[in-house]
PDB file of C-alpha atoms in Angstrom:
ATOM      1  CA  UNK A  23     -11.566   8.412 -13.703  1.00 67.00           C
ATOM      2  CA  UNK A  24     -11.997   8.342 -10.009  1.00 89.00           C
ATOM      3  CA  UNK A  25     -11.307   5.785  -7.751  1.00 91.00           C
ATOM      4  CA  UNK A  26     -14.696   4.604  -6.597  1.00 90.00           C
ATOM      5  CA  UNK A  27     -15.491   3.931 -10.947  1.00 92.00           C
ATOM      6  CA  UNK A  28     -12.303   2.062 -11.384  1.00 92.00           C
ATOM      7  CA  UNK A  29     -12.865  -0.319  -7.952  1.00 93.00           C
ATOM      8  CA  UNK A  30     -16.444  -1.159  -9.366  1.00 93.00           C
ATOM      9  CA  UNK A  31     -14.745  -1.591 -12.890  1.00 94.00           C
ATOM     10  CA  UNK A  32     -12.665  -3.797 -11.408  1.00 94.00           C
ATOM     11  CA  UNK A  33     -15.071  -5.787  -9.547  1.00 92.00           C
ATOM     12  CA  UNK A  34     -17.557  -6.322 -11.920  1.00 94.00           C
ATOM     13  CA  UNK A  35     -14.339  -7.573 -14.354  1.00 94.00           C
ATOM     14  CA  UNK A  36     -13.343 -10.042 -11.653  1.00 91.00           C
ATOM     15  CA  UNK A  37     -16.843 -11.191 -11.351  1.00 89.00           C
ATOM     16  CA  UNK A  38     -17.562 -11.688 -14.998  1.00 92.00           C
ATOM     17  CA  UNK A  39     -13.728 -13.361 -15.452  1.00 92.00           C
ATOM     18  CA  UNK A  40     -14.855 -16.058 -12.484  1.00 88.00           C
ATOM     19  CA  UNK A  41     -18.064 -16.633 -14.016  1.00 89.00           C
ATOM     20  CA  UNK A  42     -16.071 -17.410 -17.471  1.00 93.00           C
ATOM     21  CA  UNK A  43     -13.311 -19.535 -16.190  1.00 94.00           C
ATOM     22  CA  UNK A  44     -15.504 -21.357 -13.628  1.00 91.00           C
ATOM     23  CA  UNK A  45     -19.462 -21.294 -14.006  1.00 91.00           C
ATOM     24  CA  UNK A  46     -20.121 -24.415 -11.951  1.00 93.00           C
ATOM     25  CA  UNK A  47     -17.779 -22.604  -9.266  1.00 90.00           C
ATOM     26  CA  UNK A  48     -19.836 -19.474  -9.613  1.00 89.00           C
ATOM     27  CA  UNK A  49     -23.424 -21.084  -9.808  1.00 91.00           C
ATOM     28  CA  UNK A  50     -22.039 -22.770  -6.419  1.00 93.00           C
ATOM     29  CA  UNK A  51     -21.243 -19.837  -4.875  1.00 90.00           C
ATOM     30  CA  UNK A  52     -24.569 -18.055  -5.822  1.00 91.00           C
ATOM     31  CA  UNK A  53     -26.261 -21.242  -4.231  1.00 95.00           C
ATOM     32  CA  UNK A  54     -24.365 -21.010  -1.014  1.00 96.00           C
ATOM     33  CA  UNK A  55     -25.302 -17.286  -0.629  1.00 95.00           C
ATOM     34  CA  UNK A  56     -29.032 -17.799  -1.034  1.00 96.00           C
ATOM     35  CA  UNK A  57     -28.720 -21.068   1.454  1.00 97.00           C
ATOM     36  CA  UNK A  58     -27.362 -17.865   3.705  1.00 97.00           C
ATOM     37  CA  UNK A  59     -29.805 -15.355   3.190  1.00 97.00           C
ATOM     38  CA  UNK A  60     -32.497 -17.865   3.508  1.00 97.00           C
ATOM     39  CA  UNK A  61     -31.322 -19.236   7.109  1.00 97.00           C
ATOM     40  CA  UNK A  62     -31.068 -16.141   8.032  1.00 97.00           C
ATOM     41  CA  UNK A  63     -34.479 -15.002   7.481  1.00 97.00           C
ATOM     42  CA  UNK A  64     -36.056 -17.927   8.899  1.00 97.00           C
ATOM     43  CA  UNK A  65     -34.046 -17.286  11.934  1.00 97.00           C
ATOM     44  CA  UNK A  66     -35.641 -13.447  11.826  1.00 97.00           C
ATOM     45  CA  UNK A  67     -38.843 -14.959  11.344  1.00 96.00           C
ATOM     46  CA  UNK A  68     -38.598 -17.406  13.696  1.00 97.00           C
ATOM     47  CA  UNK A  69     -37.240 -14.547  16.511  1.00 96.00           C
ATOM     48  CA  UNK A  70     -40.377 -11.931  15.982  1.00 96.00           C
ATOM     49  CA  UNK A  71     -42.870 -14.974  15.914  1.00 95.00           C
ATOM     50  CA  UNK A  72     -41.330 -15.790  19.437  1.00 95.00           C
ATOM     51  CA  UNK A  73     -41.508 -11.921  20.716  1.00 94.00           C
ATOM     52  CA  UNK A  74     -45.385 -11.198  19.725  1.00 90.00           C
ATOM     53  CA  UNK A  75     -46.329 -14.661  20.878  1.00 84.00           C
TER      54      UNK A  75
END
């Protein structure tokens, strides 16, 4: 088994062993990233609406 197969095992192991142990801790988490990606493509938005205007 290569290296690059067993560090994927691995994470998707410790993924599915957080969402186990904790799921409010992991639905948190989730939320948090969204909240990220979503203030950051406002702020993308809100940057080319500035340059063609």
């Amino acid at each position: 088994m290569n290296v690059k197969k067993l560090l994927i095992f691995a994470g998707v192991a410790l993924v599915l062993f957080f969402v186990i142990a904790e799921p409010n801790g992991a639905a948190g988490l989730v939320g948090n990233i969204l909240g990220y990606l979503q203030d950051a493509a406002e702020s993308v938005i809100t940057f080319v609406s500035n340059v063609f205007s």
